[in-house]
Short mmCIF file of C-alpha atoms and ligand atoms in Angstrom, two decimals:
data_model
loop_
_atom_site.label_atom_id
_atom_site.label_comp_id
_atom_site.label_asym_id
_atom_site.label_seq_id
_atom_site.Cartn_x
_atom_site.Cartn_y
_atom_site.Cartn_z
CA UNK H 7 0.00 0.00 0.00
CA UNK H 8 1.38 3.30 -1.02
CA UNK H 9 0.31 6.67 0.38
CA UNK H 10 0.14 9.42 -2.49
CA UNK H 11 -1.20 12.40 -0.53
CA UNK H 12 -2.19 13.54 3.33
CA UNK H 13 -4.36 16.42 4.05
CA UNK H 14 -3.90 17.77 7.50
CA UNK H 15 -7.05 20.24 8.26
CA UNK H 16 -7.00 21.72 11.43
CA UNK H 17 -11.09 21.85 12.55
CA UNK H 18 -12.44 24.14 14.99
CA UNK H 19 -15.83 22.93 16.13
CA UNK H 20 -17.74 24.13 19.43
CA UNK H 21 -19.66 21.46 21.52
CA UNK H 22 -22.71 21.91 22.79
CA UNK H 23 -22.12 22.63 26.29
CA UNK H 24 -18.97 23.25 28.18
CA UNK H 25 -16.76 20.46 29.68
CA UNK H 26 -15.42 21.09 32.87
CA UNK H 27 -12.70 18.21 34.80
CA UNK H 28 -10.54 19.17 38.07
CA UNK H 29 -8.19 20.76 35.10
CA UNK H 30 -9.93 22.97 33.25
CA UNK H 31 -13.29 23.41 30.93
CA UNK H 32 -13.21 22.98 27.24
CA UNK H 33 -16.54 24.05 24.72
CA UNK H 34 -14.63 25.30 21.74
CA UNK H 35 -12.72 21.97 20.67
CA UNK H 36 -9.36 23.32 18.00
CA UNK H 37 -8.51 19.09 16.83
CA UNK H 38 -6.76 18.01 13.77
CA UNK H 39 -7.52 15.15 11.22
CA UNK H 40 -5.49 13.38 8.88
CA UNK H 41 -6.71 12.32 5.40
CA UNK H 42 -4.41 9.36 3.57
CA UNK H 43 -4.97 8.67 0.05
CA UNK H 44 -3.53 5.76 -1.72
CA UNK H 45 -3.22 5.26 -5.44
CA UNK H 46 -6.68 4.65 -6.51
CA UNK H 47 -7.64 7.53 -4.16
CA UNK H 48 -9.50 5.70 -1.41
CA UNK H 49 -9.12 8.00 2.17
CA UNK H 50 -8.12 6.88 4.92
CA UNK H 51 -9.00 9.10 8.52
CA UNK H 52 -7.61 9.67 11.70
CA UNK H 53 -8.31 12.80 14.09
CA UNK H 54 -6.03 13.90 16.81
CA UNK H 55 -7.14 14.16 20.10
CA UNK H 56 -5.54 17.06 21.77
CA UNK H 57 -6.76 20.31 23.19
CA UNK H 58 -5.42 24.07 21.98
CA UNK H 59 -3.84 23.80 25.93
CA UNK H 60 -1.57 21.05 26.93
CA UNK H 61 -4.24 20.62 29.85
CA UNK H 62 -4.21 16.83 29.69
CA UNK H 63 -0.96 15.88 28.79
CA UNK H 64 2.21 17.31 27.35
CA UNK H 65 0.83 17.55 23.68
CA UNK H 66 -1.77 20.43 22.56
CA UNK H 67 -3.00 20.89 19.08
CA UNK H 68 -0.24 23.38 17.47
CA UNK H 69 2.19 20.98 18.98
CA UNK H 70 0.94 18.05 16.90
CA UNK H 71 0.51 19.99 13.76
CA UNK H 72 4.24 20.60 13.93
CA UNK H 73 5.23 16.89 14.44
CA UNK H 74 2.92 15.67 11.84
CA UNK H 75 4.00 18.70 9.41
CA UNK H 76 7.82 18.38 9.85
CA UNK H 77 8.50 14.50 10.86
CA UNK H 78 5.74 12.16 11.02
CA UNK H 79 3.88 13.33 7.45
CA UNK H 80 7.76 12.68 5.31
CA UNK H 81 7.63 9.27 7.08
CA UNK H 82 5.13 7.79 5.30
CA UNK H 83 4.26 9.85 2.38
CA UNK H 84 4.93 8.00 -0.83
CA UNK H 85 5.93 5.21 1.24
CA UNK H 86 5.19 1.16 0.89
CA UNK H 87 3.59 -0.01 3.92
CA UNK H 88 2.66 -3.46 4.16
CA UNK H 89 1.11 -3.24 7.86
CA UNK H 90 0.25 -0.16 9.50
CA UNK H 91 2.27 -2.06 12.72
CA UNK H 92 4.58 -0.75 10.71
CA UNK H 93 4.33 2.48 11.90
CA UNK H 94 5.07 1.92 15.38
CA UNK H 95 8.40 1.12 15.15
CA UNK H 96 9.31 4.01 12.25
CA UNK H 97 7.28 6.52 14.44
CA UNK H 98 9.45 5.51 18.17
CA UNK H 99 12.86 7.40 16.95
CA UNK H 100 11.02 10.54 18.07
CA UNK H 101 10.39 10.59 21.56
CA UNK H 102 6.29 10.72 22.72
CA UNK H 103 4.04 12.91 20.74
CA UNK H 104 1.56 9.77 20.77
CA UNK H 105 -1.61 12.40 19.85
CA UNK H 106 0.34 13.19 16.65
CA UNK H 107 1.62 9.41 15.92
CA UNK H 108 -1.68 8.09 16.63
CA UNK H 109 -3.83 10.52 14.02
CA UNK H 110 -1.91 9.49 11.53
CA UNK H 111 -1.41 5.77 12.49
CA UNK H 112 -4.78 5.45 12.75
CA UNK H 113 -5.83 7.39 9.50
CA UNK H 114 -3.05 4.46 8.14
CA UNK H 115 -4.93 1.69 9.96
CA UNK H 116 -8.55 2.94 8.05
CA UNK H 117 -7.16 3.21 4.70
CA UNK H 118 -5.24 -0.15 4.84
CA UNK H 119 -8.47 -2.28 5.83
CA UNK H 120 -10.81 0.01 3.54
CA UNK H 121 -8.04 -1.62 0.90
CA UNK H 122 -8.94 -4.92 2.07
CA UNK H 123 -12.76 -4.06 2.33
CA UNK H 124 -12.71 -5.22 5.40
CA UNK H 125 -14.30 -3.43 9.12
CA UNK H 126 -11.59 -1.69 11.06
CA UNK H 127 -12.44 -3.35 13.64
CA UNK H 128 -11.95 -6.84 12.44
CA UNK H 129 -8.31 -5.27 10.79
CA UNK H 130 -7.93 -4.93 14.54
CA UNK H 131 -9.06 -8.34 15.86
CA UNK H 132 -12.29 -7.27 17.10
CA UNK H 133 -14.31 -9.73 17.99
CA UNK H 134 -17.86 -8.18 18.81
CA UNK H 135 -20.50 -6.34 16.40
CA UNK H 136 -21.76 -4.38 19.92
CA UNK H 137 -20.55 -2.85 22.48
CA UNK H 138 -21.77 -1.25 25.85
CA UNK H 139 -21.16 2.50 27.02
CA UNK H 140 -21.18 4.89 29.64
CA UNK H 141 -21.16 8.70 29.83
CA UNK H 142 -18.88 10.88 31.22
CA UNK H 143 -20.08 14.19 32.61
CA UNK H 144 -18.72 16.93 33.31
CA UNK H 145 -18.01 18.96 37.14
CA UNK H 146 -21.48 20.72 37.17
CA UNK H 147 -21.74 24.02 39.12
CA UNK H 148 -24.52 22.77 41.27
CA UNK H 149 -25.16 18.92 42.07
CA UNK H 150 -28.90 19.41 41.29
CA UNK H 151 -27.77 20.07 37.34
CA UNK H 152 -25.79 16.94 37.77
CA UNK H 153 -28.64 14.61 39.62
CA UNK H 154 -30.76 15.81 36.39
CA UNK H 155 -28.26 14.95 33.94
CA UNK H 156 -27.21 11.51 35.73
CA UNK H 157 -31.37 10.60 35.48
CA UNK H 158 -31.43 11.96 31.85
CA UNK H 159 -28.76 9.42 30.88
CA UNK H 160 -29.57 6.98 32.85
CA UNK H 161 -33.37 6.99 31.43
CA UNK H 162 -31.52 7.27 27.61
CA UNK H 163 -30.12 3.69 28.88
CA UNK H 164 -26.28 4.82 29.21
CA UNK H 165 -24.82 1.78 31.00
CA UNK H 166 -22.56 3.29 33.91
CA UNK H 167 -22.19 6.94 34.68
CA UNK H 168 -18.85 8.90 34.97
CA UNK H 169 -18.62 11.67 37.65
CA UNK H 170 -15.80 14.05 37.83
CA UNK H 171 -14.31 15.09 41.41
CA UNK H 172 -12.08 17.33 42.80
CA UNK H 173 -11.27 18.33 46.35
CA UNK H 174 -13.97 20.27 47.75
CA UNK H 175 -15.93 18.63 45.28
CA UNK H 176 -16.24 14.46 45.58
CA UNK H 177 -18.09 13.24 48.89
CA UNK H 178 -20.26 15.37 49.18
CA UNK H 179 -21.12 14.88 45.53
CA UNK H 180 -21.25 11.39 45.59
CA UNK H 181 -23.14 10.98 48.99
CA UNK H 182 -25.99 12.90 47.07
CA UNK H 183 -25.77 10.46 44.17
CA UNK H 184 -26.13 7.44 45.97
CA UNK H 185 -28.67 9.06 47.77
CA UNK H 186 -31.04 9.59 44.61
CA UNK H 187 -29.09 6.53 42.83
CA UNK H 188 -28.42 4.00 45.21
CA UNK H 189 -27.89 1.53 42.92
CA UNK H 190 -26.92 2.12 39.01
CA UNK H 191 -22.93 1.41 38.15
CA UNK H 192 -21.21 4.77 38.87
CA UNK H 193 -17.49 5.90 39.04
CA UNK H 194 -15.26 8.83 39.94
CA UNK H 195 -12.65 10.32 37.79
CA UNK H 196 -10.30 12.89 40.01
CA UNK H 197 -7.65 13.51 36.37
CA UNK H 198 -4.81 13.73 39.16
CA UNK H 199 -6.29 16.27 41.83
CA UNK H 200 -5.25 14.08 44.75
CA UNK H 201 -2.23 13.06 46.56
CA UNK H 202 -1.37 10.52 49.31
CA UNK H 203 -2.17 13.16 51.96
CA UNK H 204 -5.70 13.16 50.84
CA UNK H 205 -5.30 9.18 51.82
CA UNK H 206 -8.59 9.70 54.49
CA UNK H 207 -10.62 11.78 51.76
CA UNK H 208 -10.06 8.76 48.94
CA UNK H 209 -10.90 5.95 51.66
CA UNK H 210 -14.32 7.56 52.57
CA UNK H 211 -14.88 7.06 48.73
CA UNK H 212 -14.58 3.47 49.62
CA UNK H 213 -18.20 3.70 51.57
CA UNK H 214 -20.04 4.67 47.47
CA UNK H 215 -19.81 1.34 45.92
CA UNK H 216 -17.77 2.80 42.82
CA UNK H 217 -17.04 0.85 40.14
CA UNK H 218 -13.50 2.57 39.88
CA UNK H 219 -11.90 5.85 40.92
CA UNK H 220 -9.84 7.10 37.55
CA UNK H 221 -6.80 8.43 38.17
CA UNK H 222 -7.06 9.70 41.45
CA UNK H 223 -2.87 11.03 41.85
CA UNK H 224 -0.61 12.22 39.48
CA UNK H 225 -0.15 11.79 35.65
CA UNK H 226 2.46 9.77 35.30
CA UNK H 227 2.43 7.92 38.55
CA UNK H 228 2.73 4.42 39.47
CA UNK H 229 4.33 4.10 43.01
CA UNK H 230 1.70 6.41 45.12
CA UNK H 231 -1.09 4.62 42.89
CA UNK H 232 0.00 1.55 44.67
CA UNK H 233 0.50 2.20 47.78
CA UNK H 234 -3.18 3.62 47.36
CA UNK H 235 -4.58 0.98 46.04
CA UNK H 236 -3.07 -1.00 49.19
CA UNK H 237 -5.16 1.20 51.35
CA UNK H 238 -8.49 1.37 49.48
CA UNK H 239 -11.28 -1.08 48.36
CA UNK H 240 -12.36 1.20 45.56
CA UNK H 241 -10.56 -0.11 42.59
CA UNK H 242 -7.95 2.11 41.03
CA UNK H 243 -8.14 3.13 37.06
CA UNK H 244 -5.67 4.22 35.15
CA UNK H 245 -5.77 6.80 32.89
CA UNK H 246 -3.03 9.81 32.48
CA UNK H 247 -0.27 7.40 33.96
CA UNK H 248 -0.51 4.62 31.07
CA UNK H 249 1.35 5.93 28.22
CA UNK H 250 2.96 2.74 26.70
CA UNK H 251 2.85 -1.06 26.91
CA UNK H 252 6.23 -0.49 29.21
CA UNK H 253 3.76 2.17 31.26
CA UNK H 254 0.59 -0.79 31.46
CA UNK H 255 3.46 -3.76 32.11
CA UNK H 256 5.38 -1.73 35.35
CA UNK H 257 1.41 -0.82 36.45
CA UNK H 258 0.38 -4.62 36.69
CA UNK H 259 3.44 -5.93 37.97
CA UNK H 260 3.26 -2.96 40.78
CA UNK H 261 -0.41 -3.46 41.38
CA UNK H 262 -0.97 0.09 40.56
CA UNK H 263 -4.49 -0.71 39.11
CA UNK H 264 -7.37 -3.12 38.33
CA UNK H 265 -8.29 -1.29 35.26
CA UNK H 266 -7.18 0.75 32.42
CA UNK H 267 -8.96 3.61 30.79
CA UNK H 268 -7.60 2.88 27.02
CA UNK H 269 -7.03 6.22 25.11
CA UNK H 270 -5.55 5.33 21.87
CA UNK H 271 -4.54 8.97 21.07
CA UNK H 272 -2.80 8.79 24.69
CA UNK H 273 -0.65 5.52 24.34
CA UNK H 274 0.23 6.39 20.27
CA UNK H 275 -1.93 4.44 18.36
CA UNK H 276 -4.69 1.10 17.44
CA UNK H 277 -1.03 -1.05 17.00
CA UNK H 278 0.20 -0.13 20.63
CA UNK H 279 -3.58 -0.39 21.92
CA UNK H 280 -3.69 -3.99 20.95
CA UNK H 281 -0.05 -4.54 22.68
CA UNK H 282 -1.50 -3.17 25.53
CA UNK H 283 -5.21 -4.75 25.37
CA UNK H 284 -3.50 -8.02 24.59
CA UNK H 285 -1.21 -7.91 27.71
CA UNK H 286 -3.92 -6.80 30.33
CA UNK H 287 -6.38 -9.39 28.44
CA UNK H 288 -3.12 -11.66 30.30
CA UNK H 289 -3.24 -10.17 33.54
CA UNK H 290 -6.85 -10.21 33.63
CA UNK H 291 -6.88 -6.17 33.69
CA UNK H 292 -9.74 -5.45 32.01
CA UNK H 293 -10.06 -2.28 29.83
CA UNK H 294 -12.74 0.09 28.31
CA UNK H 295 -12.23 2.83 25.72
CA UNK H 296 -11.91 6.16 27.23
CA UNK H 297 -12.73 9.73 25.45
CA UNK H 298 -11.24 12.63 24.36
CA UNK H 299 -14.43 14.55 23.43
CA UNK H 300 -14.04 13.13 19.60
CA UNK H 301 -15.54 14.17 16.75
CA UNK H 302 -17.54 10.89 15.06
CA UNK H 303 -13.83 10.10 13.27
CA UNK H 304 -11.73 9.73 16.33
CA UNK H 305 -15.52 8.16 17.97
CA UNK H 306 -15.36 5.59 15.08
CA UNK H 307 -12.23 4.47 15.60
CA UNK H 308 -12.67 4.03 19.75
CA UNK H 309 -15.97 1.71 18.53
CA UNK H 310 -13.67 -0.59 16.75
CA UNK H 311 -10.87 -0.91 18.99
CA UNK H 312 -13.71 -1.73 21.93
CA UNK H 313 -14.68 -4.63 19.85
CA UNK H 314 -11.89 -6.52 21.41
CA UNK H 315 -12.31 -9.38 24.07
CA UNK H 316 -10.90 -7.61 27.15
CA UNK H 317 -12.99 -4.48 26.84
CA UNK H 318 -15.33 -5.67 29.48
CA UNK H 319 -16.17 -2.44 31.02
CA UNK H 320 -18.62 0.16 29.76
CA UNK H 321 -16.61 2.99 27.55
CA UNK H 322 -16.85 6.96 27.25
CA UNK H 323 -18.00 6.57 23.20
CA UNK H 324 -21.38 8.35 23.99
CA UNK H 325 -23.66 9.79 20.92
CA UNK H 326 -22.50 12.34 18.63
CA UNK H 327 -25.56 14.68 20.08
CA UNK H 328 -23.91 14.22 23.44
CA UNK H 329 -21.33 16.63 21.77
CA UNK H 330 -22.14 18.31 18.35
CA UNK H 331 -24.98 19.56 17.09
CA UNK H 332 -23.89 18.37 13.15
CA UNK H 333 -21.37 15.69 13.68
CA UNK H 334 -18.46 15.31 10.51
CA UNK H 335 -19.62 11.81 9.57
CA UNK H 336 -22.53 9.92 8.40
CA UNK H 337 -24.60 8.43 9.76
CA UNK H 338 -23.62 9.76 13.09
CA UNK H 339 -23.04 7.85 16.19
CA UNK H 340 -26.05 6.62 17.78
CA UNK H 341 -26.01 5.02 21.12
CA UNK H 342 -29.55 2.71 21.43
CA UNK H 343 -30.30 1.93 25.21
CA UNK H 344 -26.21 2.25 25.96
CA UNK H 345 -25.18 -0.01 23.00
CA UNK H 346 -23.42 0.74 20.19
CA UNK H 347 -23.84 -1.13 16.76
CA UNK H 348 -20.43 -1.72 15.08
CA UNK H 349 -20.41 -0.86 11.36
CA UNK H 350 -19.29 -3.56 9.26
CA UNK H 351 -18.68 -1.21 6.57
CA UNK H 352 -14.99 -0.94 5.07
CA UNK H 353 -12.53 0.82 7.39
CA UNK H 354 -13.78 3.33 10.24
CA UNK H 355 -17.35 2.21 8.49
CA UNK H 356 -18.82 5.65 8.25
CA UNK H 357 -18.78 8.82 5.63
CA UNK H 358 -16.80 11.76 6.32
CA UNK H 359 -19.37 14.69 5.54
CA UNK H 360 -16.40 16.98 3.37
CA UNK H 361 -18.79 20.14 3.36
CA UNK H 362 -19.01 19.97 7.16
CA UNK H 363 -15.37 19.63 7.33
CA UNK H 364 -14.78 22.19 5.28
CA UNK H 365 -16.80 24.05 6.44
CA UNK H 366 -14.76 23.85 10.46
CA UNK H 367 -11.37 23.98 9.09
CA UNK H 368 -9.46 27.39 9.68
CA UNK H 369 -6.29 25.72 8.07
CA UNK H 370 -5.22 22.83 5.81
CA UNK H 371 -2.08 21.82 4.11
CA UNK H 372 -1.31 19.22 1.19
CA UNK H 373 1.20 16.59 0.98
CA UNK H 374 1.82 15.23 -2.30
O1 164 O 428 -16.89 12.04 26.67
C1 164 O 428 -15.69 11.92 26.50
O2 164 O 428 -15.12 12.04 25.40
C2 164 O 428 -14.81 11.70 27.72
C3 164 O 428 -14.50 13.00 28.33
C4 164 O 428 -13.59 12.80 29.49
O3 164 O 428 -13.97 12.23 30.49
C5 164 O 428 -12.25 13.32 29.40
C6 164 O 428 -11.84 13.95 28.27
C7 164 O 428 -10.54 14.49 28.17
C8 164 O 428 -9.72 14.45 29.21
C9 164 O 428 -10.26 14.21 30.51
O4 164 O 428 -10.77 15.40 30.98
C10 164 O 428 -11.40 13.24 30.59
C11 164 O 428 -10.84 11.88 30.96
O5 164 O 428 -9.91 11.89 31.77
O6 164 O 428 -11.31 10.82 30.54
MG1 MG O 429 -9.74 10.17 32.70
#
């Protein structure tokens, strides 16, 4: 397979409502996508997951423009690729920058199965044609607003329901959950707002029958995350620490977590997601697909990679309405009492709707 042209747009799209975590709120989403054209001009798509701030992680949208533009773009252009696995290996001389290697990766992974007319998620090894999601809502400013939208999506048949907390913000919250919702399957993301010292706070958490606490201490950390999850019944998820298979390996074999939050953007790509999938499938870690407030590309390709066996927990791949009020694909993504249906279309298995693209993107540039 031979790539004859990339289009990088950079697409500015506001969601419907503002997104608030313990690091910031996001409406007006500034992303990137990748389009990959082979010979007889078939695209392949990939969108990169990054924010205009590097709130979340190191990377931020300008940032990934750059790498794609200057290194990652010359790497495959006009190149034979056999496999997009591939990739992987070319991508690793440069150091991190998984946002960037992943859009592209992944815009490599839809083209090569949409030239083997085949679903990208049985490319990947998927193995259902469903799968079952969650939401993930924001840090409202009053827990009333939240207690309305947790019945809302509970009513719309979402399967679990993901809270963010913050100090100042968590039991209180969550004693008023459990009060009106004793029983469905909730969790607690913190994105890194605690430390050891809050040790009595994160225990009392223990009393809400969580399914998981996400990322409770720092980015990056996988000592204290231990040690924490010594202390606590609540099981620990992983999010901002797993980077890598090396990241997920050390994690297991320190007991750092029961779960991973699987961000495909965030560990570099669908190849290194299946390293990593594959290995916790091993250490009976199970994973579901996290997200990064996608537009229906990026949501397309979390659906296929949650098609695999050890996704056994309930994912963040809500509707496209949850976020947009004119999604950039067709049909959009439609979540039917908190199911998915997989396409088994070619590739990503939906249309890219060019005129809404076009019409989002303040700036594009052509590879030939
Ligand atoms: O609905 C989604 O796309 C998930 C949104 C979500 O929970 C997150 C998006 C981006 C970064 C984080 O704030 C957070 C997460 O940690 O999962
Ligand atoms: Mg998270």
């Amino acid at each position: 397979m031979k790539v004859n042209e990339i289009i990088l747009y950079k697409v500015q799209m506001k969601m419907r409502n503002p997104f608030t975590t313990s690091f910031g709120t996001e409406q007006d989403r500034l992303f990137l996508l990748v389009e990959a054209k082979n010979e007889e001009g078939i695209s392949g798509w990939g969108e990169c997951v990054t924010s205009e701030r590097p709130l979340y992680s190191e990377e931020f949208t300008q940032s990934s423009w750059h790498m794609l533009e200057e290194f990652l773009i010359p790497m495959v252009l006009k190149k034979e690729i056999q496999h997009p696995d591939e990739l992987q290996e070319k991508f690793n001389m440069y150091k991190r920058n998984n946002m960037a290697k992943s859009t592209l990766e992944a815009a490599i992974w839809d083209l090569y199965a949409k030239s083997k007319g085949e679903p990208l998620s049985k490319a990947l090894g998927g193995v259902k044609s469903t799968v079952e999601v969650g939401i993930s809502l924001g840090i409202e400013d009053n827990v009333d607003d939240l207690l309305k939208s947790i019945q809302q999506k509970t009513d719309e048949g979402y399967r679990r329901i993901k809270v963010k907390i913050k100090p100042g913000k968590d039991i209180n919250v969550l004693q008023q959950i459990r009060n009106n919702f004793p029983d469905i399957p909730l969790m607690a993301d913190a994105n890194s707002a605690y430390t050891l010292k809050d040790i009595d706070t994160l225990k009392a958490m223990d009393q809400f029958n969580l399914m998981m606490i996400e990322q409770p201490l720092t980015a990056g950390d996988l000592i204290d995350h231990a040690k924490l999850q010594k202390q606590i019944k609540t099981p620990i998820c992983l999010d901002e620490s797993i980077h890598s298979y090396e990241d997920a390996r050390q994690a297991i074999e320190l007991g750092s977590c029961k779960i991973i939050n699987m961000k495909v953007g965030r560990v570099g790509g669908l190849t290194q997601a299946k390293k990593i999938h594959d290995l916790c499938e091993k250490e009976n870690i199970p994973l579901w697909c996290g997200g990064m407030l996608e537009s229906g590309i990026g949501r397309a390709h979390n659906m296929a990679i949650t098609t695999l066996s050890n996704f056994k927990l309930p994912g963040d791949t809500a509707s496209s309405s949850r976020y947009w009020d004119k999604d950039i694909i067709e049909p959009e993504v439609v979540v039917e009492n908190g199911q998915l249906h997989v396409p088994d279309r070619p590739g990503i298995g939906f249309d890219v709707n060019r005129e809404e693209i076009k019409k989002n993107t303040i700036e594009m540039k052509v590879f030939r």
